XYZ file of C-alpha atoms in Angstrom:
786
model
C 49.536 -198.195 53.195
C 52.739 -199.356 54.843
C 55.787 -197.284 55.637
C 58.501 -197.560 53.025
C 61.548 -196.427 54.991
C 63.904 -198.912 56.597
C 65.381 -198.765 60.118
C 68.565 -196.723 60.131
C 70.690 -199.511 61.581
C 70.344 -201.196 58.170
C 72.290 -198.392 56.475
C 75.403 -200.508 56.678
C 78.746 -199.708 55.137
C 78.722 -200.328 51.359
C 76.110 -200.254 48.581
C 76.351 -200.866 44.836
C 74.047 -197.876 44.191
C 73.273 -194.915 46.473
C 70.596 -192.443 45.414
C 70.635 -189.117 47.262
C 67.142 -187.633 47.360
C 63.678 -189.065 46.711
C 62.044 -186.488 44.433
C 61.224 -187.267 40.814
C 64.806 -187.924 39.713
C 65.759 -189.995 42.745
C 62.555 -192.025 42.941
C 62.712 -192.881 39.238
C 66.404 -193.834 39.393
C 65.765 -196.013 42.460
C 62.780 -197.760 40.876
C 64.427 -198.448 37.545
C 67.800 -199.576 38.892
C 66.147 -201.801 41.499
C 64.107 -203.329 38.662
C 67.428 -203.880 36.901
C 68.568 -206.063 39.797
C 70.812 -203.561 41.565
C 70.939 -203.222 45.350
C 69.840 -199.626 45.812
C 70.019 -197.385 48.894
C 67.961 -194.161 48.895
C 68.934 -191.384 51.318
C 66.279 -188.725 52.026
C 66.844 -185.815 54.423
C 63.145 -185.437 55.290
C 60.669 -187.603 57.150
C 58.387 -190.244 55.770
C 54.744 -189.186 55.915
C 51.757 -191.330 55.064
C 48.317 -190.101 53.981
C 46.805 -188.706 57.165
C 50.150 -187.373 58.463
C 50.101 -184.092 56.511
C 49.147 -180.771 58.162
C 45.475 -179.796 58.191
C 45.573 -176.795 60.533
C 47.596 -173.587 60.717
C 49.395 -174.754 63.860
C 50.336 -178.060 62.239
C 51.537 -176.269 59.113
C 53.778 -173.922 61.116
C 55.402 -176.909 62.812
C 56.128 -178.328 59.350
C 57.709 -175.136 57.947
C 61.409 -174.282 57.969
C 63.126 -171.038 56.955
C 66.787 -170.969 56.013
C 68.954 -167.937 55.356
C 71.738 -167.723 52.757
C 75.334 -168.698 53.248
C 77.379 -165.717 54.435
C 76.017 -162.323 55.471
C 73.812 -161.365 58.384
C 71.345 -164.209 57.750
C 73.987 -166.937 57.585
C 72.825 -168.657 60.728
C 69.100 -168.180 60.103
C 67.484 -171.573 60.548
C 63.970 -171.519 61.882
C 61.868 -174.642 62.273
C 62.561 -178.340 62.067
C 65.224 -179.386 59.513
C 62.832 -182.140 58.461
C 59.817 -179.833 58.088
C 57.594 -180.517 55.082
C 57.894 -177.070 53.483
C 61.234 -175.269 53.183
C 61.598 -171.582 52.328
C 65.189 -170.873 51.309
C 66.024 -167.154 51.537
C 69.056 -167.068 49.269
C 69.612 -163.378 48.678
C 68.351 -162.433 45.219
C 66.002 -165.423 45.258
C 63.595 -167.157 47.582
C 62.978 -170.818 46.757
C 60.173 -173.031 48.053
C 60.824 -176.774 48.174
C 59.253 -179.833 49.754
C 61.135 -182.022 52.217
C 60.226 -185.620 52.875
C 60.180 -189.064 51.329
C 58.831 -188.081 47.923
C 60.457 -184.645 47.787
C 58.531 -181.720 46.340
C 55.969 -184.120 44.832
C 54.429 -184.115 48.313
C 53.381 -180.450 48.024
C 53.055 -179.763 44.311
C 49.867 -179.702 42.243
C 50.798 -182.685 40.090
C 50.379 -180.917 36.739
C 52.015 -183.146 34.104
C 52.375 -180.961 30.990
C 54.811 -181.601 28.191
C 56.962 -178.636 27.156
C 56.636 -176.760 23.883
C 58.560 -178.972 21.379
C 60.778 -175.990 20.577
C 62.132 -176.086 24.139
C 63.816 -179.438 23.517
C 65.186 -178.229 20.162
C 67.144 -175.414 21.840
C 70.898 -175.666 21.291
C 71.473 -175.339 25.053
C 70.696 -179.063 25.342
C 73.608 -181.366 24.424
C 73.421 -182.903 20.969
C 73.121 -186.417 22.398
C 69.831 -185.566 24.050
C 68.440 -183.552 21.138
C 69.108 -186.505 18.850
C 67.216 -188.775 21.248
C 64.034 -186.708 21.726
C 61.970 -189.083 19.594
C 63.730 -192.124 21.051
C 64.563 -192.778 24.693
C 63.297 -189.371 25.862
C 59.887 -190.029 24.298
C 59.935 -193.439 25.973
C 60.643 -191.603 29.217
C 57.621 -189.347 28.814
C 55.419 -192.388 28.147
C 56.760 -194.306 31.173
C 56.128 -191.347 33.489
C 52.615 -190.662 32.195
C 51.731 -194.318 32.796
C 53.316 -194.546 36.263
C 51.722 -191.269 37.433
C 48.354 -192.067 35.864
C 47.975 -188.579 34.410
C 44.502 -187.427 33.333
C 42.575 -184.133 33.267
C 39.891 -183.266 35.789
C 36.956 -185.353 34.492
C 34.050 -183.647 32.745
C 31.745 -185.989 34.663
C 32.875 -184.596 38.019
C 31.250 -181.640 39.830
C 31.707 -178.157 38.437
C 34.388 -176.068 40.134
C 33.993 -172.323 40.604
C 37.728 -171.602 40.290
C 37.855 -173.526 37.009
C 34.860 -171.655 35.609
C 36.415 -168.344 36.680
C 39.659 -169.145 34.844
C 37.704 -169.975 31.704
C 36.143 -166.501 31.852
C 39.619 -164.995 32.307
C 40.807 -166.745 29.149
C 38.400 -164.626 27.107
C 40.342 -161.507 28.190
C 43.896 -162.867 28.090
C 43.666 -164.812 24.864
C 45.169 -168.260 24.555
C 43.677 -171.738 24.681
C 41.759 -172.821 27.763
C 41.664 -176.497 28.717
C 42.020 -178.931 31.585
C 45.663 -180.063 31.919
C 46.712 -183.638 32.732
C 47.058 -184.203 36.482
C 48.813 -186.876 38.532
C 45.643 -187.535 40.558
C 43.405 -190.608 40.907
C 39.755 -189.614 40.414
C 38.448 -193.105 41.131
C 39.656 -195.863 43.430
C 42.322 -197.856 41.660
C 45.365 -200.093 41.870
C 48.200 -198.226 40.176
C 51.113 -199.713 38.158
C 53.205 -199.951 41.348
C 50.574 -202.241 42.907
C 49.377 -199.597 45.386
C 45.644 -199.245 46.009
C 44.564 -195.597 45.989
C 41.392 -193.895 47.108
C 39.556 -191.516 44.803
C 40.205 -187.777 45.096
C 37.739 -186.105 47.472
C 38.201 -182.697 45.762
C 39.236 -181.132 49.102
C 41.761 -178.694 47.572
C 44.591 -179.516 49.992
C 47.075 -181.020 47.508
C 49.686 -178.337 48.238
C 50.015 -179.231 51.926
C 50.177 -182.971 51.275
C 47.425 -185.365 50.255
C 45.820 -186.969 53.311
C 43.582 -189.128 51.117
C 46.221 -190.947 49.078
C 44.663 -189.921 45.761
C 47.399 -187.590 44.542
C 50.121 -189.467 42.719
C 52.974 -188.200 44.827
C 56.040 -190.388 44.583
C 55.334 -192.309 47.782
C 52.344 -193.769 45.917
C 54.200 -195.106 42.862
C 57.913 -194.971 42.062
C 59.094 -195.255 45.692
C 56.958 -198.272 46.654
C 57.945 -199.764 43.298
C 61.604 -199.349 44.228
C 60.926 -200.881 47.648
C 59.054 -203.809 46.103
C 62.064 -204.542 43.909
C 64.535 -204.595 46.795
C 65.643 -200.988 47.315
C 66.142 -199.785 50.889
C 64.841 -196.288 51.652
C 66.203 -194.286 54.598
C 64.599 -191.100 55.892
C 66.133 -188.250 57.915
C 69.586 -188.740 56.352
C 71.097 -185.464 55.075
C 74.037 -185.953 52.709
C 76.755 -183.346 53.155
C 79.424 -184.119 50.525
C 81.208 -186.849 48.590
C 84.833 -187.945 48.375
C 86.553 -190.495 46.177
C 88.871 -193.055 47.758
C 89.744 -196.759 48.011
C 88.152 -197.375 44.599
C 84.699 -196.217 45.615
C 82.673 -193.175 46.677
C 82.427 -192.095 50.295
C 79.084 -190.463 51.028
C 79.202 -188.255 54.131
C 75.913 -187.645 55.878
C 74.253 -186.414 59.039
C 71.239 -187.996 60.732
C 68.505 -185.423 61.402
C 66.089 -185.333 64.318
C 68.034 -187.918 66.324
C 69.581 -185.487 68.818
C 73.102 -186.154 67.539
C 73.681 -182.421 67.118
C 73.436 -182.083 70.921
C 76.691 -184.033 71.161
C 78.427 -182.175 68.305
C 78.591 -185.485 66.456
C 80.850 -185.689 63.385
C 79.581 -186.690 59.961
C 78.972 -190.356 59.284
C 79.815 -192.026 55.994
C 79.036 -195.023 53.856
C 80.591 -196.184 50.593
C 79.128 -196.868 47.152
C 80.127 -197.969 43.664
C 77.620 -195.611 42.026
C 76.193 -192.393 43.475
C 73.206 -190.648 41.895
C 72.619 -187.140 43.209
C 68.924 -186.312 43.068
C 68.536 -183.804 45.887
C 66.994 -181.122 43.666
C 68.432 -178.046 41.979
C 69.540 -176.629 45.330
C 70.498 -179.844 47.101
C 72.531 -181.526 44.353
C 74.367 -178.288 43.557
C 75.167 -177.688 47.224
C 76.454 -181.246 47.721
C 78.760 -180.955 44.704
C 79.991 -177.538 45.852
C 80.904 -178.954 49.252
C 82.522 -181.906 47.493
C 84.609 -179.533 45.386
C 85.661 -177.715 48.542
C 86.787 -181.112 49.899
C 88.963 -181.679 46.827
C 86.747 -183.236 44.135
C 87.605 -181.762 40.692
C 84.502 -180.409 38.924
C 83.462 -177.985 36.171
C 83.658 -174.237 36.750
C 80.037 -174.101 35.540
C 78.808 -175.620 38.792
C 76.112 -173.366 40.249
C 75.591 -171.383 37.053
C 72.627 -171.134 34.641
C 70.168 -171.341 37.523
C 66.577 -170.699 36.458
C 63.302 -170.077 38.254
C 61.377 -171.567 35.315
C 59.772 -168.171 34.721
C 57.525 -168.579 37.798
C 55.146 -165.713 38.621
C 52.427 -165.819 41.260
C 49.568 -163.343 41.755
C 46.063 -163.084 43.177
C 42.716 -161.822 42.041
C 41.416 -160.617 45.411
C 37.808 -159.898 46.288
C 36.434 -160.627 42.826
C 32.852 -160.019 41.809
C 32.249 -163.781 41.593
C 32.726 -166.614 44.103
C 35.805 -168.738 43.468
C 35.863 -171.185 46.407
C 39.619 -171.762 46.263
C 40.553 -172.486 49.907
C 40.977 -176.149 50.849
C 38.639 -177.904 53.235
C 41.129 -179.287 55.761
C 39.440 -180.731 58.832
C 36.128 -178.981 58.110
C 34.624 -180.079 54.778
C 31.255 -178.874 56.023
C 32.506 -175.269 55.749
C 32.634 -175.555 51.965
C 29.556 -177.459 50.735
C 30.805 -177.113 47.167
C 33.951 -179.061 46.170
C 37.180 -177.093 45.791
C 38.853 -179.579 43.447
C 42.542 -180.428 43.056
C 44.927 -177.504 43.513
C 45.149 -176.858 39.759
C 42.491 -177.964 37.273
C 42.639 -175.421 34.427
C 45.145 -173.709 32.186
C 45.308 -170.817 29.745
C 47.957 -171.910 27.264
C 49.657 -169.014 25.447
C 52.748 -170.860 24.214
C 51.791 -170.626 20.540
C 53.926 -167.527 19.925
C 56.380 -166.749 17.097
C 59.175 -166.424 19.637
C 59.492 -169.335 22.084
C 60.541 -167.181 25.042
C 57.443 -164.983 24.789
C 55.124 -167.904 25.493
C 53.563 -168.628 28.865
C 50.848 -170.552 30.668
C 48.489 -169.349 33.415
C 46.848 -171.742 35.882
C 44.430 -171.293 38.755
C 45.169 -172.684 42.205
C 43.696 -173.586 45.573
C 45.260 -172.459 48.840
C 45.388 -175.335 51.364
C 43.223 -175.045 54.459
C 46.313 -174.967 56.670
C 47.103 -171.511 55.206
C 43.552 -170.315 54.732
C 43.174 -168.841 58.210
C 45.912 -166.292 57.537
C 44.396 -164.960 54.326
C 41.607 -162.603 55.521
C 43.946 -160.420 57.596
C 46.851 -160.705 55.121
C 44.851 -159.554 52.099
C 42.948 -156.888 54.046
C 46.340 -155.406 54.974
C 48.273 -155.704 51.697
C 45.563 -155.162 49.069
C 45.106 -151.407 49.835
C 48.898 -150.917 49.732
C 49.935 -153.139 46.839
C 46.794 -154.004 44.931
C 45.252 -152.464 41.822
C 41.466 -152.346 41.751
C 40.452 -153.386 38.256
C 36.862 -152.166 38.479
C 35.311 -148.974 39.802
C 32.022 -147.575 41.044
C 30.539 -146.538 44.373
C 28.270 -149.543 44.735
C 31.046 -151.922 43.708
C 33.312 -150.363 46.337
C 30.693 -150.752 49.069
C 30.164 -154.385 48.126
C 33.884 -155.033 48.145
C 34.319 -153.543 51.620
C 31.400 -155.592 52.908
C 33.049 -158.764 51.618
C 36.358 -157.785 53.263
C 34.586 -157.378 56.597
C 32.772 -160.670 56.139
C 36.042 -162.568 55.609
C 37.614 -160.937 58.658
C 34.651 -161.907 60.814
C 33.608 -165.271 59.387
C 36.887 -166.577 57.928
C 38.299 -167.534 54.513
C 35.249 -169.509 53.384
C 33.197 -166.331 53.205
C 33.374 -162.861 51.679
C 36.451 -161.445 49.964
C 38.696 -164.508 50.361
C 35.938 -166.808 49.129
C 36.001 -164.605 46.015
C 39.801 -164.765 45.565
C 41.556 -166.523 42.706
C 45.158 -167.702 43.046
C 47.024 -167.498 39.734
C 50.285 -169.096 38.636
C 52.129 -168.103 35.461
C 55.124 -169.884 33.968
C 57.087 -168.222 31.205
C 60.807 -168.119 30.332
C 63.564 -166.355 32.267
C 67.137 -165.857 31.074
C 68.622 -168.546 33.320
C 71.107 -166.007 34.608
C 71.102 -167.031 38.267
C 74.191 -168.312 40.022
C 74.371 -170.366 43.203
C 77.471 -169.901 45.339
C 78.710 -171.701 48.420
C 79.317 -169.225 51.227
C 80.103 -170.733 54.591
C 78.284 -174.041 54.585
C 75.199 -172.805 52.717
C 74.048 -171.439 49.392
C 73.630 -167.852 48.278
C 71.912 -166.943 45.001
C 73.209 -164.077 42.891
C 70.784 -162.790 40.263
C 70.300 -159.004 40.520
C 67.006 -157.749 39.143
C 65.792 -161.246 38.286
C 62.163 -160.360 38.930
C 62.248 -157.344 36.612
C 62.981 -159.200 33.358
C 60.857 -158.331 30.326
C 59.099 -161.699 30.275
C 57.988 -161.246 33.877
C 56.554 -157.857 33.009
C 54.731 -159.457 30.079
C 53.323 -162.128 32.408
C 52.293 -159.424 34.853
C 50.168 -157.775 32.155
C 48.426 -161.051 31.314
C 47.770 -161.871 34.954
C 46.210 -158.470 35.481
C 43.926 -159.067 32.502
C 42.899 -162.402 33.998
C 41.809 -160.573 37.156
C 40.198 -157.703 35.272
C 37.859 -160.186 33.550
C 36.359 -161.002 36.950
C 36.457 -157.601 38.649
C 38.318 -157.128 41.932
C 41.855 -156.266 42.976
C 45.035 -157.480 41.314
C 47.685 -158.308 43.954
C 51.207 -159.333 43.002
C 52.807 -161.975 45.205
C 53.055 -160.116 48.552
C 55.894 -162.340 49.777
C 58.272 -161.451 46.954
C 57.233 -157.850 46.410
C 56.797 -156.642 49.953
C 58.811 -158.884 52.227
C 61.753 -159.806 50.004
C 62.397 -156.513 48.182
C 61.204 -157.801 44.811
C 63.275 -160.972 45.075
C 62.121 -163.698 42.719
C 60.027 -166.317 44.550
C 60.670 -169.653 42.850
C 58.667 -172.851 43.198
C 60.261 -174.657 40.244
C 64.060 -174.244 40.614
C 66.078 -175.578 37.688
C 69.780 -175.758 36.828
C 72.983 -175.398 38.780
C 74.418 -178.684 37.429
C 73.309 -178.277 33.825
C 73.922 -180.854 31.118
C 76.153 -179.805 28.239
C 78.572 -181.038 25.578
C 81.665 -180.731 27.771
C 82.975 -179.457 31.106
C 83.572 -175.946 29.770
C 79.855 -175.550 29.132
C 78.209 -177.574 31.876
C 78.513 -179.958 34.808
C 77.136 -183.259 33.452
C 76.901 -184.875 30.025
C 73.685 -185.900 28.247
C 73.524 -189.072 30.380
C 73.868 -187.250 33.713
C 77.494 -188.317 34.255
C 79.500 -185.698 36.164
C 82.473 -184.182 34.339
C 85.747 -184.751 36.220
C 87.451 -181.440 35.538
C 87.154 -177.925 34.227
C 87.390 -178.912 30.568
C 87.078 -181.926 28.317
C 84.751 -184.924 28.199
C 86.192 -187.077 31.004
C 83.691 -188.027 33.714
C 83.881 -189.293 37.279
C 83.258 -193.013 37.152
C 79.971 -193.865 38.863
C 78.866 -190.303 39.714
C 75.613 -188.920 38.302
C 73.162 -186.045 38.763
C 69.560 -186.947 37.971
C 67.085 -184.193 38.837
C 66.028 -180.606 38.089
C 69.623 -179.421 38.522
C 70.584 -180.750 35.076
C 67.865 -178.866 33.152
C 69.706 -176.130 31.178
C 66.855 -173.662 30.625
C 63.381 -172.589 31.732
C 60.667 -174.910 30.405
C 57.790 -172.444 30.331
C 55.398 -174.862 32.025
C 55.192 -177.141 35.055
C 58.513 -179.021 34.927
C 57.770 -182.309 36.679
C 57.038 -184.289 33.515
C 60.173 -183.125 31.693
C 62.409 -183.690 34.749
C 60.926 -187.174 35.117
C 61.309 -188.070 31.437
C 64.962 -186.994 31.541
C 65.427 -189.114 34.681
C 63.850 -192.125 32.961
C 66.269 -191.653 30.077
C 69.274 -191.277 32.409
C 68.334 -194.520 34.205
C 67.853 -196.357 30.915
C 71.213 -195.127 29.574
C 72.951 -196.073 32.833
C 71.471 -199.576 32.682
C 72.401 -199.901 29.016
C 75.980 -198.779 29.680
C 76.395 -201.334 32.489
C 74.673 -204.241 30.752
C 71.663 -204.234 33.091
C 68.093 -204.949 31.978
C 65.142 -202.916 33.298
C 61.827 -204.770 33.472
C 59.031 -202.185 33.048
C 56.106 -204.577 33.678
C 53.424 -203.287 36.079
C 53.172 -204.830 39.544
C 49.995 -206.553 40.798
C 48.315 -205.252 43.923
C 50.473 -205.740 46.986
C 48.862 -207.081 50.176
C 48.758 -204.663 53.066
C 51.204 -205.689 55.822
C 50.485 -205.670 59.515
C 50.489 -202.376 61.399
C 53.928 -200.821 61.772
C 55.199 -201.760 65.260
C 55.988 -199.108 67.838
C 59.681 -198.595 68.484
C 62.097 -196.443 70.437
C 65.147 -194.336 69.645
C 67.752 -192.430 71.669
C 71.281 -191.111 71.221
C 74.116 -191.433 73.715
C 77.776 -190.465 73.948
C 80.550 -192.084 75.973
C 84.191 -191.076 76.162
C 87.363 -192.225 77.849
C 90.737 -193.779 77.039
C 92.158 -196.892 75.436
C 95.669 -198.258 75.032
C 97.469 -201.256 73.578
C 97.920 -202.770 77.054
C 95.545 -205.630 76.251
C 97.138 -208.014 78.745
C 96.457 -205.732 81.700
C 93.225 -204.881 83.475
C 90.718 -202.368 82.097
C 91.593 -199.727 84.687
C 95.295 -199.965 83.939
C 94.755 -199.956 80.174
C 92.513 -196.868 80.451
C 95.001 -194.834 82.474
C 95.300 -191.575 80.479
C 98.849 -191.035 81.753
C 100.291 -194.298 80.550
C 102.434 -194.286 77.369
C 100.378 -194.962 74.260
C 97.046 -194.046 75.854
C 94.610 -192.427 73.427
C 91.162 -190.878 73.695
C 88.106 -192.691 72.374
C 84.607 -191.288 72.079
C 81.549 -192.635 70.413
C 78.196 -191.061 69.613
C 75.666 -193.739 68.791
C 71.956 -193.748 68.071
C 70.148 -196.783 69.478
C 67.021 -198.002 67.704
C 64.371 -200.454 68.867
C 62.428 -201.489 65.774
C 59.720 -203.411 67.684
C 59.181 -202.677 71.358
C 56.907 -205.703 71.861
C 59.585 -208.095 70.615
C 62.184 -206.559 72.942
C 59.932 -206.766 75.994
C 59.041 -210.386 75.290
C 62.655 -211.384 74.658
C 65.314 -209.376 76.537
C 67.955 -211.225 74.504
C 66.679 -209.465 71.364
C 69.289 -206.874 70.313
C 68.662 -203.195 69.673
C 70.150 -201.717 66.497
C 72.960 -199.187 66.651
C 74.342 -196.633 64.184
C 76.806 -193.802 64.708
C 80.447 -192.744 64.734
C 83.568 -193.395 66.786
C 86.383 -190.887 67.268
C 89.588 -192.755 68.075
C 92.889 -191.258 66.876
C 94.620 -194.545 67.676
C 92.494 -196.228 65.001
C 92.162 -193.415 62.437
C 92.779 -189.663 62.316
C 89.192 -189.184 61.059
C 85.906 -190.499 62.510
C 85.095 -194.160 61.951
C 81.635 -195.254 60.802
C 79.576 -197.814 62.691
C 78.549 -200.024 59.773
C 76.668 -202.481 61.970
C 75.959 -202.475 65.674
C 73.877 -204.052 68.428
C 73.056 -203.355 72.055
C 71.694 -206.019 74.395
C 70.251 -204.851 77.712
C 69.818 -206.736 80.968
C 71.328 -210.002 79.753
C 72.706 -212.535 82.177
C 76.329 -212.126 83.283
C 77.980 -215.443 82.323
C 80.539 -215.080 85.128
C 78.092 -214.050 87.878
C 74.720 -215.811 87.733
C 71.918 -213.511 88.884
C 73.694 -210.374 87.754
C 73.142 -208.450 84.519
C 75.102 -206.821 81.708
C 74.600 -204.328 78.901
C 76.558 -205.511 75.877
C 77.627 -203.388 72.909
C 79.043 -204.695 69.616
C 80.061 -202.082 67.046
C 81.554 -202.961 63.651
C 83.732 -200.045 62.553
C 85.095 -198.868 59.199
C 87.792 -196.238 58.782
C 88.191 -194.013 55.747
C 91.418 -195.882 55.018
C 89.389 -199.080 54.649
C 90.474 -200.669 57.951
C 87.843 -202.605 59.907
C 87.536 -203.102 63.653
C 85.185 -204.734 66.147
C 84.508 -202.714 69.307
C 82.879 -204.666 72.128
C 81.732 -203.145 75.383
C 80.199 -204.381 78.624
C 78.436 -202.521 81.424
C 78.518 -204.727 84.518
C 75.456 -204.340 86.699
C 76.623 -205.755 90.003
C 75.213 -204.807 93.411
C 78.488 -204.405 95.261
C 78.614 -202.766 98.715
C 78.004 -199.018 98.617
C 76.090 -196.814 96.190
C 77.327 -198.050 92.806
C 74.207 -197.815 90.598
C 75.389 -194.705 88.712
C 78.931 -196.028 88.265
C 77.704 -199.363 86.915
C 75.166 -197.970 84.424
C 77.481 -195.289 82.997
C 80.803 -197.188 82.767
C 81.597 -199.282 79.706
C 84.574 -201.646 79.590
C 85.695 -201.942 75.968
C 87.973 -203.996 73.764
C 88.868 -203.317 70.120
C 89.844 -206.070 67.695
C 91.253 -205.740 64.204
C 88.937 -207.146 61.544
C 85.230 -207.895 61.769
C 85.043 -210.947 63.991
C 86.054 -212.386 67.337
C 88.930 -214.180 65.650
C 90.674 -210.852 65.002
C 93.666 -209.927 67.173
C 92.937 -207.838 70.253
C 94.432 -204.394 69.622
C 93.135 -202.024 72.327
C 91.453 -202.029 75.691
C 90.019 -199.334 77.937
C 87.050 -197.693 79.619
C 84.560 -195.042 78.451
C 81.928 -193.309 80.559
C 78.802 -191.178 80.258
C 79.123 -187.780 81.908
C 76.240 -186.199 83.809
C 75.833 -183.560 81.092
C 75.784 -186.132 78.321
C 73.271 -188.235 80.241
C 70.938 -185.231 80.446
C 71.288 -184.769 76.685
C 70.660 -188.466 76.146
C 67.376 -188.338 78.062
C 66.181 -185.439 75.856
C 66.703 -187.537 72.697
C 64.377 -190.352 73.772
C 61.577 -190.791 71.192
C 58.756 -193.253 70.611
C 58.358 -194.242 66.958
C 55.188 -195.123 65.016
C 52.825 -194.397 67.909
C 49.341 -193.445 66.633
C 48.810 -190.881 69.403
C 50.113 -189.263 72.595
C 48.467 -191.857 74.835
C 50.223 -194.677 73.015
C 53.537 -192.805 73.265
C 53.170 -192.499 77.031
C 52.217 -196.154 77.336
C 55.293 -197.168 75.355
C 57.567 -195.073 77.547
C 55.961 -196.600 80.643
C 56.385 -200.151 79.378
C 60.041 -199.639 78.484
C 60.667 -197.880 81.784
C 59.062 -200.729 83.685
C 61.213 -203.215 81.774
C 64.538 -201.427 82.215
C 64.144 -199.724 85.586
C 62.307 -202.752 86.938
C 65.301 -204.900 86.079
C 67.611 -202.467 87.833
C 65.319 -202.377 90.872
C 65.403 -206.158 91.075
C 69.192 -206.012 91.073
C 69.999 -202.967 93.211
C 67.115 -202.146 95.522
C 64.769 -205.075 96.025
C 65.189 -206.147 99.643
C 66.389 -209.672 100.272
C 63.668 -212.047 101.525
C 63.488 -212.706 105.247
C 65.200 -215.911 106.293
C 63.016 -218.535 107.973
C 63.872 -219.285 111.582
């Protein structure tokens, strides 16, 4: 499978459609609008990961985990781990929320359960009338489109028996309710899906929740995202959107590149412009972006951040049961579990058939991925005696239980007590009483006593019965109960930008259009929210299918409103492209002075004491898409993206909409000498465009001038986008020693299959660049013949 993301230098300046986020809402919007002929740009804050890139070990999983504290308070600055880590734990105060980060969003780490909600959920008056009237129309079409694209099907009866599935079926006899196998977004045989992607069959390894390394789970990078790419969308990873502003007849989308080292230089936000912006960054992300946008002056509903729901999520464990469960994934060692584990979730106890909608619930079993399995023996041995409730008694039973505990501690999670542990997930209905607030530059959740609602207590009783049916110890989620002071731990966040009839009741209308004030029906032209944030209530089951169906409907309504046609025909199998080439990336910063003295020399124009002199600084990220091409052809340009701070041009940072860097090219005025040439196309927030050109002259003059030559850039600035524009400014910028040290630390090799290949790439580039400098500055002149 090929990588879907595009090189960042292609981000450019303006797009007809920008989609922020690549989870279910964003991926669906991108696919459908690209099919409708629109030029779509997708911005995702996380990395792109292919099957095989996901963590298999505890050490790998830790490197892919990030913890973030709430806005304000003592934890305001808590940020642990990579900002592009796969799993994010947001500690928001009264809530802790788990989300996935990467191209594909939370679909990368979920279980892929595609259940429809109880029909009564969609009849609730909290949904706007326009949607309720369309349940049997475009919303039903949305459900059908999603079920086809995700290839949903239950775990096949013809496949091997699973111990965790059999154990849940026994639990159903105690809890009541209907037991069955729910539809899953998993391929159980090799296939070509409707997006033209060939998928391998599920190996039943049980590691869905840490990312599918097989390519069998129908995460979004297997369907909607490649479909969007096939139809012309450009997908960009590691781009974190901060806020939006309206100006010059379009939307300005402010963002920050992650993992590029730009934070080392205190780089300002970059921006691009768009006619339409679709926020699909999840219940937390979309709400946070709109809150920052409101702080920057965008008028929005007072309901922003309100009616936040955890979808009634409850998690618990049946520890050290009397029967084997085999619910820890296989990871790198399938031989440790001769029996298959199965997909993360394969069974359900459905108890939604209740007189009162909000009393209904579902219970599902789950597999813990191998990357977490190693922690479980010690964790459960410590917390079960303190927090657990033993559901069976007897001296012999107690001896057997202690023996199994010891066996797990000695032999690991595939033996003893942990091998006999069932993970249980319940989804019921909460009151949707949470509120997200912007404090500092981050979110805080306010929802006192959320985890003590009556429906959670009712779910707790049912979960205990499910464990009691199998013997063993009932353990409530130790993370929420013990570590977070009974804070609600949410894996299915909903709301914050809920849909409603008008701005006094919600943030968006029934089409996802954002209301433009605190009351009334007026909307911001071209601004949408299309993800879990718009859902106005708990769904009482896994929400992915409902979120996706709503997104399908939003996209269809948007196309209809604009006169676009969406072609829903499946795509034939796409040929596999050549291996992704290895590339390079680094970030650098130069600063100095410019002035309008364009008829004088560079040194005179850059004199900081002359009248009209002004500072200029740029922070650019240089990208080599294909190292082999560069080494074969030194004339081949590197791509450049970044920002320029130049008060003479604009009081706010200018965006580099397009840029190139050529290294070691011939100096046209001095044959045998070399230059580094920069060309940066700039856009100001006022809509003004400039062309900044720069030259580093590599000339072996008398004396030690190597450092001066390689760190000094002579620049000119023209108005407009081409060389025909009038010359406006001239000057010199330089790299300081400190900034050079920072620049070296940002050097990265891209798409290398291993460490050895990374080192080889660095060596080849070093030989190319430093070798060229050696030829110029240090190679001794040949002896003259007598």
